[in-house]
Each structure stands twice: as C-alpha cells, then as structure tokens.
Coordinates of C-alpha atoms and ligand atoms in Angstrom, one line a residue:
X114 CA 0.0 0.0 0.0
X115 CA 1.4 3.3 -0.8
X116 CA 2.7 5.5 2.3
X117 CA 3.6 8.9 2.7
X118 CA 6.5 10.8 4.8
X119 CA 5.6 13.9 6.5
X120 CA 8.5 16.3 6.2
X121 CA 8.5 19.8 8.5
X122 CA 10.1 22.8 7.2
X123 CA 12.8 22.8 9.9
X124 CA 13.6 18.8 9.0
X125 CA 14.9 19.1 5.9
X126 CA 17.7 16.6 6.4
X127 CA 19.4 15.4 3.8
X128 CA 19.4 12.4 5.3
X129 CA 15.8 12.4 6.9
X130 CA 14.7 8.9 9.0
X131 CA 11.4 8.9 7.1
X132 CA 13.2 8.7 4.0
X133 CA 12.7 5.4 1.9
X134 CA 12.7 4.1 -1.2
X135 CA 9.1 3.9 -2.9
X136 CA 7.0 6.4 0.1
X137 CA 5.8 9.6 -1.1
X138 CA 7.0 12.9 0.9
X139 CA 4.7 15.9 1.5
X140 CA 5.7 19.3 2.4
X141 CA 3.3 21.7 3.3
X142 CA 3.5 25.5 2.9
X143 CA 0.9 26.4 6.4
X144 CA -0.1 29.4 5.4
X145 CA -1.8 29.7 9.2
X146 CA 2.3 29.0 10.5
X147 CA 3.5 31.4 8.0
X148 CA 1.0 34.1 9.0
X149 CA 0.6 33.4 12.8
X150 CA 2.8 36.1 14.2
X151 CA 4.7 38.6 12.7
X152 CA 8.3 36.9 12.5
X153 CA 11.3 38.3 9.7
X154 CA 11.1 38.0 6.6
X155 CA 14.4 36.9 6.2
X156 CA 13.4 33.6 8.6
X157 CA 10.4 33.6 6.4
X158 CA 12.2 33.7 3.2
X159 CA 14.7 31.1 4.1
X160 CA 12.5 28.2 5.3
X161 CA 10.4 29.0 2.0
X162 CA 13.1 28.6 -0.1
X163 CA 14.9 26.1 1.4
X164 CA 11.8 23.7 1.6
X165 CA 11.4 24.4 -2.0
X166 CA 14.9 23.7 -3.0
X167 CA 14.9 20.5 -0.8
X168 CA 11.9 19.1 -2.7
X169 CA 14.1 19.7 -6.1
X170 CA 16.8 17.8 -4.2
X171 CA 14.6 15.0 -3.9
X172 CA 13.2 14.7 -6.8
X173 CA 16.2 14.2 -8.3
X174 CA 17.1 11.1 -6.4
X175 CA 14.0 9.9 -7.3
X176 CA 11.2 11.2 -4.6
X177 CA 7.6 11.7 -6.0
X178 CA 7.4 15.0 -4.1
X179 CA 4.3 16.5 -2.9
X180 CA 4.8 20.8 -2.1
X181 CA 1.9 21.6 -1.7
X182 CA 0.5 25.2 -0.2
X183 CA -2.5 24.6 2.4
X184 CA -4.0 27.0 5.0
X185 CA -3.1 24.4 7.7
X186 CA -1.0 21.3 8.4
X187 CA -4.2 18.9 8.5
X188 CA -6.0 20.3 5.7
X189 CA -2.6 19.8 3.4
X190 CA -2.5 16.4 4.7
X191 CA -5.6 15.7 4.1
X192 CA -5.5 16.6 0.8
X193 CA -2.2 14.8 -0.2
X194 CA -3.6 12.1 1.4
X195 CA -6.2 12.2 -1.2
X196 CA -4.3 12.8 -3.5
X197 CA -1.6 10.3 -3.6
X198 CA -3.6 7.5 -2.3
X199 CA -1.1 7.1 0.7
X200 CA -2.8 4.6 4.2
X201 CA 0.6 5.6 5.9
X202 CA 1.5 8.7 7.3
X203 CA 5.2 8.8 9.0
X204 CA 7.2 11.6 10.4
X205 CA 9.6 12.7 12.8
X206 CA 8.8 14.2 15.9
X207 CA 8.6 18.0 15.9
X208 CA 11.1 20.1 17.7
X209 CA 8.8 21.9 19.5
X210 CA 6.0 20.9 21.5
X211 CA 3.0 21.9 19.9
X212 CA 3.8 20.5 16.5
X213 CA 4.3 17.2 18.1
X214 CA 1.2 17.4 19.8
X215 CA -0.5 17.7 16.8
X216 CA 1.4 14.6 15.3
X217 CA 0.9 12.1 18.0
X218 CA -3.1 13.1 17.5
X219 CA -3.1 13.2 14.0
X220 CA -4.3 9.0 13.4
X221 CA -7.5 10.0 14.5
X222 CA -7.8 13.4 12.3
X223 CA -7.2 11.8 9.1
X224 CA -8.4 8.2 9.8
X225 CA -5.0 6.7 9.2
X226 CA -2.1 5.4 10.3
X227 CA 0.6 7.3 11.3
X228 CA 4.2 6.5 13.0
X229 CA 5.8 9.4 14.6
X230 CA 9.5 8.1 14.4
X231 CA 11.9 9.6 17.1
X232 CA 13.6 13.0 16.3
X233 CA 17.1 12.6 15.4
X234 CA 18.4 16.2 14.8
X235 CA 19.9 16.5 18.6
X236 CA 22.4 14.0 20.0
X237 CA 20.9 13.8 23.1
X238 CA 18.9 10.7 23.3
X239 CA 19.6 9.9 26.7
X240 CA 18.6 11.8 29.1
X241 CA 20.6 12.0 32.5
X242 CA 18.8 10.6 35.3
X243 CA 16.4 13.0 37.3
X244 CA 17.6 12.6 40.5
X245 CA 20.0 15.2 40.8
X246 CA 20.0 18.6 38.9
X247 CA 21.0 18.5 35.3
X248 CA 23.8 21.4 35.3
X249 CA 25.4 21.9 31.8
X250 CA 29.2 21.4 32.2
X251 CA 28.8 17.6 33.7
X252 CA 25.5 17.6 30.6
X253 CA 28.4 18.9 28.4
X254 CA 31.1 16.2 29.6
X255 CA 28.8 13.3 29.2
X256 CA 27.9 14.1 26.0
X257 CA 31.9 14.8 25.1
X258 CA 32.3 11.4 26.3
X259 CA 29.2 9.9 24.5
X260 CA 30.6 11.4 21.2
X261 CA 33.9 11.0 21.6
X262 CA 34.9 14.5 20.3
X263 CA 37.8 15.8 21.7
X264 CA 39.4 13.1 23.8
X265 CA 42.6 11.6 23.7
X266 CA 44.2 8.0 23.5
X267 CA 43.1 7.4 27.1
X268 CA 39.7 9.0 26.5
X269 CA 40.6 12.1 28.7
X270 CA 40.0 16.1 27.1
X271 CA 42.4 16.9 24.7
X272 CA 45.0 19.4 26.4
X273 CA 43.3 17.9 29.8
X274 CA 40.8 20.3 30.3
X275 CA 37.0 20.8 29.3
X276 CA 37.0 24.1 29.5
X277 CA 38.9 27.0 28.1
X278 CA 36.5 29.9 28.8
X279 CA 38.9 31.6 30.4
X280 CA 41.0 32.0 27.5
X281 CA 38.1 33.2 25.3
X282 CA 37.2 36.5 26.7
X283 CA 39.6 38.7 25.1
X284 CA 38.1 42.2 23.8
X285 CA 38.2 42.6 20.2
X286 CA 41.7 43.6 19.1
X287 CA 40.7 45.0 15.5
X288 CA 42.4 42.3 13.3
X289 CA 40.3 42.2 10.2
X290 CA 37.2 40.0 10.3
X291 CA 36.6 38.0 7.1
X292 CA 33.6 38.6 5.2
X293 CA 30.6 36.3 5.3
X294 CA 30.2 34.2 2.6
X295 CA 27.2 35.5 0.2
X296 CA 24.9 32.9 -1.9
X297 CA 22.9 34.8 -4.5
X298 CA 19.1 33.8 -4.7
X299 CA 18.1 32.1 -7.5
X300 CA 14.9 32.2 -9.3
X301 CA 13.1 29.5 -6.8
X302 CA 15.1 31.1 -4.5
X303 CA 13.8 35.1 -5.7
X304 CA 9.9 33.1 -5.8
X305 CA 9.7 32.5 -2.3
X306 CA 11.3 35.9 -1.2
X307 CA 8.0 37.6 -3.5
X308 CA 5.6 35.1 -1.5
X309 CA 7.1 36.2 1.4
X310 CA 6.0 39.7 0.8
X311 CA 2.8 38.7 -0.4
X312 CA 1.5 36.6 1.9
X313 CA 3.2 38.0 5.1
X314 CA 2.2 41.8 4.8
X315 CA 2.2 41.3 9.1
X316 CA 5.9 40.2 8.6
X317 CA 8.8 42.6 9.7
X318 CA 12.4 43.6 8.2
X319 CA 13.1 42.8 4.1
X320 CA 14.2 40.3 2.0
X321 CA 16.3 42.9 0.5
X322 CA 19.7 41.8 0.6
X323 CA 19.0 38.3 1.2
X324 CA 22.1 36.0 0.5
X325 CA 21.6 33.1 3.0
X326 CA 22.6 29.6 2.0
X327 CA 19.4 27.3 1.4
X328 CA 20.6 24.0 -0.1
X329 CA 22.5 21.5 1.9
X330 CA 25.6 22.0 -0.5
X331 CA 25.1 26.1 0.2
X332 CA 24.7 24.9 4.1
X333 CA 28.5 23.1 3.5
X334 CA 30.2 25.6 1.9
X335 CA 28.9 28.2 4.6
X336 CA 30.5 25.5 7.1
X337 CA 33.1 25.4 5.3
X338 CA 33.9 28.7 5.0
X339 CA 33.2 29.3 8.5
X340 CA 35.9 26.8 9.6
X341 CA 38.7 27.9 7.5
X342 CA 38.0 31.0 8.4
X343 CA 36.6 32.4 11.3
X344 CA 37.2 29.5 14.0
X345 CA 40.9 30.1 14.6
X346 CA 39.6 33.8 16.5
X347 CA 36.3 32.3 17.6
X348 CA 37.5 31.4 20.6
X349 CA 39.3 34.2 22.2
X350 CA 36.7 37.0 20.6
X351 CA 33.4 34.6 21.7
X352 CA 32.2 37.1 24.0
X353 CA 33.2 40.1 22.3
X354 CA 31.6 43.2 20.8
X355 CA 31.8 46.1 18.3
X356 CA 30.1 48.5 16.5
X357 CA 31.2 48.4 13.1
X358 CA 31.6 44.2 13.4
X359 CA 28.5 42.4 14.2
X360 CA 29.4 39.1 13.4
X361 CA 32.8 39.1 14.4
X362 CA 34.1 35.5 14.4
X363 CA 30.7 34.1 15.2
X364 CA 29.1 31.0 12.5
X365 CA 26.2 32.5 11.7
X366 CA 25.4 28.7 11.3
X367 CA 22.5 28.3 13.8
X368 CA 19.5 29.7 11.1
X369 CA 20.8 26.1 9.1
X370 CA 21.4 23.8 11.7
X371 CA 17.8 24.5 13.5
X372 CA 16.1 23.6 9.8
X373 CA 18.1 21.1 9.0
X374 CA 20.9 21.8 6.7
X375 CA 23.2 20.7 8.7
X376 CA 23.8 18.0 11.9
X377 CA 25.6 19.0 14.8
X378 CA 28.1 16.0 14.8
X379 CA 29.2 17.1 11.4
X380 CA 29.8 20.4 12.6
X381 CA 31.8 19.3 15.5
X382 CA 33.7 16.8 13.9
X383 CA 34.3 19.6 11.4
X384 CA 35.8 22.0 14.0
X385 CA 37.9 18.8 15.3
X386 CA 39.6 17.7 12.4
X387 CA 40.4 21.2 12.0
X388 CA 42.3 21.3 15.4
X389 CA 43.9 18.1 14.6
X390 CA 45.4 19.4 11.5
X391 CA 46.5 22.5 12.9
X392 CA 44.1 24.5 11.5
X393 CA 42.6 25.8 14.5
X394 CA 43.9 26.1 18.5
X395 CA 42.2 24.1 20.8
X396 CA 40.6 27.3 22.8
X397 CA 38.5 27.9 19.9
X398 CA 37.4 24.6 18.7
X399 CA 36.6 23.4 22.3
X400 CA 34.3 26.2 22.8
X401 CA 32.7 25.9 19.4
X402 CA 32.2 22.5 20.6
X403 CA 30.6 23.6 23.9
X404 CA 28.3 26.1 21.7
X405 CA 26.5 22.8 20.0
X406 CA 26.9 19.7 22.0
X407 CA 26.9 21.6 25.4
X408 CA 24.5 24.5 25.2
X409 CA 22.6 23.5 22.1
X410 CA 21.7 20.1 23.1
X411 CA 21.1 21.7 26.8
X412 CA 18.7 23.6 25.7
X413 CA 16.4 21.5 24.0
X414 CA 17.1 18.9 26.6
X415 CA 15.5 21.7 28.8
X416 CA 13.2 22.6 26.6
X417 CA 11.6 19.6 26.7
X418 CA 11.9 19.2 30.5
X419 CA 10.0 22.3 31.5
X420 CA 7.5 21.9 28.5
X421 CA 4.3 23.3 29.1
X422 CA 4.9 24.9 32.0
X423 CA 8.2 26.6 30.4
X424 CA 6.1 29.3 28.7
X425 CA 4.7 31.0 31.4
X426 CA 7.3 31.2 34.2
X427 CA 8.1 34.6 35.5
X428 CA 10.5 34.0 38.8
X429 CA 10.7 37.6 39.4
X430 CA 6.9 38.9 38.9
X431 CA 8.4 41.3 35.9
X432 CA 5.3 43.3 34.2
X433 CA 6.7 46.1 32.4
X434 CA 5.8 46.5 28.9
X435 CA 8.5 46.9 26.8
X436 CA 10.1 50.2 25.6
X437 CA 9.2 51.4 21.9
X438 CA 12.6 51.5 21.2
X439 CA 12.4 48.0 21.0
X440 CA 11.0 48.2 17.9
X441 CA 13.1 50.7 16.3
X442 CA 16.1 51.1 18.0
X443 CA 16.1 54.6 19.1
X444 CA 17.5 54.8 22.1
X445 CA 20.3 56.8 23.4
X446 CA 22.2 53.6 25.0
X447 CA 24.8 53.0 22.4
X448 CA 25.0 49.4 23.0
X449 CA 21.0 49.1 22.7
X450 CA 20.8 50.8 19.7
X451 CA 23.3 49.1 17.5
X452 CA 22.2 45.9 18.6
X453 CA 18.1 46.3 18.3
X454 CA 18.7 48.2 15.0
X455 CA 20.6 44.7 14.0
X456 CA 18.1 42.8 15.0
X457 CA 15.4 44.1 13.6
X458 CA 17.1 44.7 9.9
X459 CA 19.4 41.3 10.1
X460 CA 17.5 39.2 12.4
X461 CA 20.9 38.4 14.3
X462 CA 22.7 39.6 16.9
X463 CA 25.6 37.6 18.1
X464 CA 24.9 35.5 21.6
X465 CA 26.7 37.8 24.0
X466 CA 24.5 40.9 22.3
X467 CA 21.4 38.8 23.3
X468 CA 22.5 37.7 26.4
X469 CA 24.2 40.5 28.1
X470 CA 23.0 43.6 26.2
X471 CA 19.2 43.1 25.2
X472 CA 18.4 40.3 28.3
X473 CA 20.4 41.7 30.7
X474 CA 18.7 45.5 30.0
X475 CA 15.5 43.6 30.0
X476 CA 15.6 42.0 33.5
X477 CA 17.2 44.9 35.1
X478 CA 14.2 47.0 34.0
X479 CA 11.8 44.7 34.7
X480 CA 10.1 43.8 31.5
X481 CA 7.4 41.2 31.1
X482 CA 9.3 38.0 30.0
X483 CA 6.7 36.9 27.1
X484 CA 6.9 40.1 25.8
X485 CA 10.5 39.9 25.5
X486 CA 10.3 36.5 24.5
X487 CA 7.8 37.5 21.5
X488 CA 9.9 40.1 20.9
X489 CA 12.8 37.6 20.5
X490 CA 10.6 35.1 18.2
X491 CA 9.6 38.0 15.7
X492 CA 13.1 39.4 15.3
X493 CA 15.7 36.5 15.1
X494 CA 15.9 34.3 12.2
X495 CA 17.2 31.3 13.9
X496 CA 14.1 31.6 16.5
X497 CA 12.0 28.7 16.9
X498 CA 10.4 27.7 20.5
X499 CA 12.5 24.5 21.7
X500 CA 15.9 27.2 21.2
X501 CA 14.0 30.5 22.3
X502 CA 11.6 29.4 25.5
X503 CA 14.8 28.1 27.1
X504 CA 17.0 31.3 26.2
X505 CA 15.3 33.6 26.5
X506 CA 13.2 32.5 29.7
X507 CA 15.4 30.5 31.2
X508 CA 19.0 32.2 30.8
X509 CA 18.3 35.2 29.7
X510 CA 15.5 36.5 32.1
X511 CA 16.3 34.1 34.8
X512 CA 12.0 33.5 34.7
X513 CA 12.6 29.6 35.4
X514 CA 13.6 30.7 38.7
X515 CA 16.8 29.0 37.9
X516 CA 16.6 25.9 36.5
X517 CA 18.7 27.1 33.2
X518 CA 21.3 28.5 34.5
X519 CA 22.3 29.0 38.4
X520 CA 22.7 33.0 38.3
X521 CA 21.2 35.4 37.2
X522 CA 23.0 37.0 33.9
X523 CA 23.4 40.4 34.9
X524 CA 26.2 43.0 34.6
X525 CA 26.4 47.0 35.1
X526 CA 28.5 49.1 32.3
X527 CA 31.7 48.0 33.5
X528 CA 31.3 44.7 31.5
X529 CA 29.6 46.3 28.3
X530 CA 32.9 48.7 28.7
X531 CA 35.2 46.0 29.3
X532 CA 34.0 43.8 26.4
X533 CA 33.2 46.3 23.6
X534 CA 33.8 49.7 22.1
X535 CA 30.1 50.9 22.6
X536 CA 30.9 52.8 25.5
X537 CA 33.5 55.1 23.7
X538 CA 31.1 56.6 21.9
X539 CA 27.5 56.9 24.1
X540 CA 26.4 59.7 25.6
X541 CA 26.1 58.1 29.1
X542 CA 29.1 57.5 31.5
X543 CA 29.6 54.0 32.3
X544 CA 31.6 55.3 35.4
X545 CA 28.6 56.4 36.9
X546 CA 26.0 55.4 39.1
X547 CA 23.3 58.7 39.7
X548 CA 23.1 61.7 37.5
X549 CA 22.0 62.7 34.3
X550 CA 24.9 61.1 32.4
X551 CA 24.9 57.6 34.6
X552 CA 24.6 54.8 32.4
X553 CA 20.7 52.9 32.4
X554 CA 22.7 49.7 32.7
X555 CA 24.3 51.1 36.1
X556 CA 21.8 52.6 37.9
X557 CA 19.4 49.6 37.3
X558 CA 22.0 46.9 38.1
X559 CA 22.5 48.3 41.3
X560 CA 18.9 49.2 42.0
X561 CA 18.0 45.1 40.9
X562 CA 20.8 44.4 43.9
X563 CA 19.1 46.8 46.4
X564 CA 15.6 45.4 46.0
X565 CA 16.7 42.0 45.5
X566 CA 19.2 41.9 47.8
X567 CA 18.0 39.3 50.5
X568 CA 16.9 36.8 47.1
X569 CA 20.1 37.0 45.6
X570 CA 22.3 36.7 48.7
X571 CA 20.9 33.6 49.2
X572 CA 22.5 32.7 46.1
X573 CA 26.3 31.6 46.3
X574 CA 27.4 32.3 42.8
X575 CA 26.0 36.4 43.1
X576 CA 27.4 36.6 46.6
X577 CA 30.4 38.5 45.8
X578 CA 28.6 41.0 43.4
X579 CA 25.8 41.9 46.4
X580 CA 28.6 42.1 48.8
X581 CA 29.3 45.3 46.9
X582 CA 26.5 46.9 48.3
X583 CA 28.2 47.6 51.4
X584 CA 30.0 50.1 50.2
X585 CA 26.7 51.6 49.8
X586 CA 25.3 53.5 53.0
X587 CA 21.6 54.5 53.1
X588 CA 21.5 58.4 51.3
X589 CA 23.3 56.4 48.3
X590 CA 21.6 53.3 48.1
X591 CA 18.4 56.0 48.3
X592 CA 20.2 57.9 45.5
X593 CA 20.3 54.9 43.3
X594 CA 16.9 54.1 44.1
X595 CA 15.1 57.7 43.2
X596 CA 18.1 57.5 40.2
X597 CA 16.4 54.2 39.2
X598 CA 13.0 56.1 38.6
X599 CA 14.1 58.9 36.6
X600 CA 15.5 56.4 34.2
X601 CA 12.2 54.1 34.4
X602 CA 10.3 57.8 33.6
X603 CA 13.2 58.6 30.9
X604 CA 14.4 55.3 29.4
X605 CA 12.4 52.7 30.0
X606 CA 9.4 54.0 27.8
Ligands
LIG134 C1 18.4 35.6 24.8 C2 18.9 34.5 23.8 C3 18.1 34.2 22.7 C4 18.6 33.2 21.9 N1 17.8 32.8 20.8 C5 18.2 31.9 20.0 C6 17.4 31.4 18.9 O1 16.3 31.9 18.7 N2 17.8 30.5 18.1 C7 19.1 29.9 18.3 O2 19.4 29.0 17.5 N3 19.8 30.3 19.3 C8 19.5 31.2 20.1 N4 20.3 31.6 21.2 C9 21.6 31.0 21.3 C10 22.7 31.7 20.6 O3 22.8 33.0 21.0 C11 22.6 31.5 19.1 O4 22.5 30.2 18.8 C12 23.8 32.1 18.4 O5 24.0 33.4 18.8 C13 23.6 31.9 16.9 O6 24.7 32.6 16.2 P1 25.9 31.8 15.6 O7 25.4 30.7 14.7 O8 26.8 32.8 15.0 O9 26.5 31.1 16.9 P2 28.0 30.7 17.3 O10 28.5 31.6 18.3 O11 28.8 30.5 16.1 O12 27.8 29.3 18.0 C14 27.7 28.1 17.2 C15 26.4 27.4 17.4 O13 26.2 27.0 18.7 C16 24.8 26.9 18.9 N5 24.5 27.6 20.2 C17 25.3 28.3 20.9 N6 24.8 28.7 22.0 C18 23.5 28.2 22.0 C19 22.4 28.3 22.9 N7 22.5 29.0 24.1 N8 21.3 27.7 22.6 C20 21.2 27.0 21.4 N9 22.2 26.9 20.5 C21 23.3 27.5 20.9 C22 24.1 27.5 17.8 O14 23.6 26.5 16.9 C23 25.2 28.2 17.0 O15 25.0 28.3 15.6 C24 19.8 32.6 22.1 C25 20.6 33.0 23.2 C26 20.1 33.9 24.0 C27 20.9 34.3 25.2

C-alpha cells in the first residue's frame, strides 16, 4: 500500500529517518504557520526557499514530491492524502512541543495510520537521570564522552581540560574579520522571497539583501567557509563586541542547523579535524564544541523538561511593557541601539549581544518576559520555540527561577565597557552610578541588587557581586533608588 513521509520545514535533512525508497513525501506551505505572528522575513524567506529547493533535491534522487500550499498542516494532509492514495502517514517528531502534539493526534484526524519516528536532529537521546539537577558542564562532559569528540588515547579532554573559557574573553583587538560568505538567490530562491512579501504583509524587516545559503551544499560551503576562516579567532573573541563588526568570528550557522541543513556532529567533527590538523587552536574549537553539543543540546534537553509549564514562568513577577525602542532602536544607549537596529534589519545579533545587552537591560528594567520573548521570536531568524523558550526565559531573564542556569545573567557598564567599544562613543558614563549622564545599565544593576538583595544573597554564585553593596550606605543606596526612577520615567518607555 502506498505511504507517505511527513516532512516539517525545519527537517529538511538530507538524510531524513522517514526517508525510503518507494514512500511519497509531503511538504506543506501552512499558510496559518506562516501568517501566525509577525516573524522576519528573512526567517520567512529562508524556510520557503529552502523547503522548495529541498523538494528539487529530492526529486532528483528519485522522490515523488508532494509541495503543496495549504491553510493548515491537516488540511494539506488531508488533501495529499487524497491525493496520492497514501494509508501511511510517517514523520519525525517536531522540535517543539505543539507540532508534536499535533502529530501524536493526527491518526484519528485523518483516519490513518501514522508513525511518529523519534527525532534525530539533537544528540541527546539519553537523558541524565532525574535525580539530581541536570547542570550543563557535567551535561556537556557526558555528552563529550558519549561522542567522543575531543578526547585523547586514554579517552581524557584533549589538552586535559573541558573548558577553556577563560582564555576566550579577550576584547576585540581590530584584526580584520573575514567577510561572510554571500549565496545569490536564485529564481526558486527570488519566488519565495515575493511570497514572502505577499503573503506575510504582518511580517517585519526585508528580503532585501537576502544572501543566506538554502541547499545542503550552500549549508556546507557556509561550514566550510566558517571553519577555514573564522574559527581560529572564535575562541578568544566569543564574548566580544563592536560597532562596526557584528558578526565578528561568530558562525552565523545556527539559522541552518535549526532547519536542517546541517547536523551537529558534522559540525563538531568539522571543528575537530580542523584542530587536529593544525588548522585551529584548541581554545577555539573546544568552545565551538561547547556552543552545539553543550548549550545547544542543553537547551532543548531543557526545553523539553519544562515543556508546558516553560512558557509562562516569571520568577521575578516582571510586568513592564516593553520600551518602543524595542521596535526601532532609538534609544540613546549605544550598546541598545546598534544591537536592536541589528536585529530588527538582520534578524541576528551575536549570543553575547542577546545575552548581556538586550536580556540583561531587560531584567534589570523589569520587562514582562513573554513580551521579550515574543519580541525575541519575531526578530531573530534562527528563533524557533524549543531554542527561544529556554533562552530567552530560562537564561536570559532568569524567569525559570533557575533551572537554566544558576545565576542570574546580569552586569552594570563596567562589563559592556570591558568587552566592547560601545561605551566610547555613548552619551552616558559607564563610570557612573546617579546623574544625568549615569549609564541605564548602572543605575538599574544596582537598584536590581538593592531590592533583590535578601533573594540574591541567598545565592552563592551572586554573593560577591551583592557584597558590593556595602560600600553603599543608606542616602546612596536611596540615591540609586530615586536614580532608578528617573530612568524608568526617561528610558524605559
Ligand atoms: C536571549 C537569547 C536568545 C537566543 N535565541 C536563539 C534562537 O532563537 N535560536 C538559536 O538558535 N539560538 C538562540 N540563542 C543561542 C545563541 O545566541 C545563538 O544560537 C547564536 O548566537 C547563533 O549565532 P551563531 O550561529 O553565529 O553562533 P555561534 O556563536 O557561532 O555558535 C555556534 C552554534 O552553537 C549553537 N548555540 C550556541 N549557544 C547556544 C544556545 N544557548 N542555545 C542554542 N544553541 C546554541 C548554535 O547552533 C550556534 O550556531 C539565544 C541565546 C540567548 C541568550
């Protein structure tokens, strides 16, 4: 009897588990996903296209292809269904939670039978026992150990350690960055970039510009490219940033990985041989490592422990709308600016922009975490639930009350300064605390440590940062305190 495979727009692997010989595939255009939410049309463009070029790829070898454009998953399936004459439905389990909802009750929907096969696009399949609290370095080590990447002989870390953070701080020293490589849309390519702006008038940013791989081979030779290139400086320049270089030595891999286009493993191993060859210093290809099989894998293995609950945590009772300058980037904060204005024309800001510049403003100031999370969804164009909820919710905001990461991710100026050349050039003074010229960042870090003060004492790892406030006595803790409202009035709007 004829079957079908299910494939979802971020699962187009090349090598895809439902894949076989004979058994139809359907993709299917949602028009109700596309339209949802307003998301960026570069994220738009590039699922589009690369779902369309992936069903040329198949063809090829053979695949009786169904693309088909439906206003809903179940009505395309339907349809195909019809169509094709399939009694089989298989797929692999979503990503993200509601998709595979609607998978492991779709039998019943469209009166056949229908395997969800396990999802094979992260590596971890085992999950550590529940006993203790999953942390992410042992998470990280287990999984270096599962995978074998990076050990010696005697199956220890090479250069006998597992971590090399500390050598990968280093502020950005103005050696010249290489470009990104460009891949010029075709004309399947240019087709769904015009759908894009006619079906998705809710959608924000252009597709102008648009030069994002979207074939596997396009996904390679951005790998490629990325490891010959821009992973010898990775490391030491992870967690740096400037104004003129937003990429830096970042991959700018993650908008292919989450669809598809490439596996993790093969991006590690890619990083490896690369260190093994003397390509690339340990420092940088350990923590390029620790980027996918550490955090990546961490986060959807957190994802999916916190899952439904996940979405509406909010530790620290945070209801402040956000500031229109979210959604235009004019803001007198340097830092701010260059990074929202990124966002919201390139869908990408580099991790440490998101984590210490955007989420770090946010929690200070108090803003609602779904509203930054939504915020999050519609401007990135590697943003999909499993990846953001976690982020975003869990280390970025500290909502989870904890269960991502152990601290709280927050810093005053002194780090932004430290770590990029935004302060140079901004009208406020990183230096201070009160007045009209104090740095936002500043005055709010130290006003979140005054009111939080007995919460975050109690935890071991901020200890040293609320012992500070000793140094405070009461007319300048109250300083800080009426400071903190002037820029809530001024800056937080
Ligand atoms: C607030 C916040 C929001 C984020 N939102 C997203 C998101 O929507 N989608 C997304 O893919 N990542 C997200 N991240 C994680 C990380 O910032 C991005 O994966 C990374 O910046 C993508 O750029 P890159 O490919 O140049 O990464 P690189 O610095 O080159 O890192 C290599 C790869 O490691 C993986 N990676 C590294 N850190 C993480 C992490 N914390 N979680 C998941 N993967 C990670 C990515 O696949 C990335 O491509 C977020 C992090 C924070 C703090």
């Amino acid at each position: 009897m004829p079957e079908s495979v299910w494939i979802l727009g971020d699962q187009l692997l090349h090598d895809h588990p439902g894949l076989a010989p004979g058994r139809h595939v359907v993709l299917i255009e949602s028009l109700q996903r596309l339209q949802q939410r307003a998301y960026h049309k570069r994220k738009l463009g590039l699922i589009l296209a690369a779902m369309r070029h992936y069903a040329v790829a198949l063809r090829a070898q053979g695949y009786e292809v169904d693309l088909r454009s439906a206003p809903d998953f179940v009505t395309g399936l339907r349809a195909h269904l019809a169509a094709s004459g399939s009694t089989r439905l298989v797929c692999m389990a979503a990503a993200e939670y509601d998709t595979r909802q609607l998978q492991l009750s779709l039998a019943p929907m469209l009166d056949t039978a229908v395997e969800v096969l396990p999802n094979d696009q992260f590596l971890v399949t085992r999950y550590p026992p529940r006993r203790a609290p999953v942390r992410m370095e042992p998470f990280y080590r287990m999984l270096r150990r599962q995978t074998g990447l990076l050990l010696d002989a005697n199956g220890e870390p090479e250069g006998r350690r597992w971590n090399f953070d500390a050598d990968n701080r280093q502020r950005y020293d103005g050696r010249p960055v290489p470009a990104l490589p460009t891949f010029v849309p075709d004309a399947l390519t240019r087709s769904a970039l015009d759908d894009v702006e006619a079906l998705c008038p809710q959608a924000i940013g252009s597709t102008d510009g648009f030069a994002l791989p979207v074939t596997r081979a396009q996904a390679l030779a951005a790998l490629d490219n990325f490891i010959t290139h821009r992973l010898p400086d990775f490391g030491p320049f992870e967690d740096a940033m400037h104004s003129h270089e937003p990429v830096l030595f970042h991959s700018m891999l993650s908008p292919l990985i989450n669809i598809g286009l490439l596996r993790p493993l093969e991006m590690c191993q890619a990083a490896v041989h690369a260190f093994y060859n003397g390509q690339a210093p340990l420092a940088s290809v350990e923590g390029f490592v620790r980027q996918i099989i550490g955090w990546r894998e961490y986060i959807y293995y957190r994802y999916w422990d916190m899952m439904p609950g996940l979405r509406d945590v909010n530790a620290w009772n945070h209801q402040r709308p956000l500031p229109a300058f979210f959604w235009n980037g004019a803001t007198d904060m340097h830092c701010l600016q260059h990074a929202i204005t990124r966002a919201l024309r390139d869908g990408y800001t580099h991790h440490i922009e998101r984590l210490m510049l955007i989420c770090n403003f946010a929690l200070l100031a108090g803003l609602q975490p779904q509203a930054v999370n939504d915020w999050f969804t519609t401007c990135y164009i590697d943003a999909y639930e499993w990846v953001m909820l976690p982020n975003v919710l869990g280390m970025g905001l500290h909502a989870d009350g904890g269960v991502t990461a152990t601290k709280p991710y927050i810093a005053s100026a002194n780090y932004i300064q430290r770590m990029s050349n935004y302060c140079s050039t901004c009208r406020f003074n990183p230096k201070d605390r009160v007045g009209v010229d104090a740095c936002p960042f500043n005055t709010l870090y130290w006003n979140f440590l005054i009111v939080h003060e007995a919460r975050l004492r109690a935890n071991p790892r901020l200890g040293p940062a609320v012992l500070g406030l000793r140094r405070f006595d009461p007319t300048q803790r109250a300083a800080i305190q009426a400071h903190a409202r002037f820029v809530y009035e001024h800056f937080v709007q």
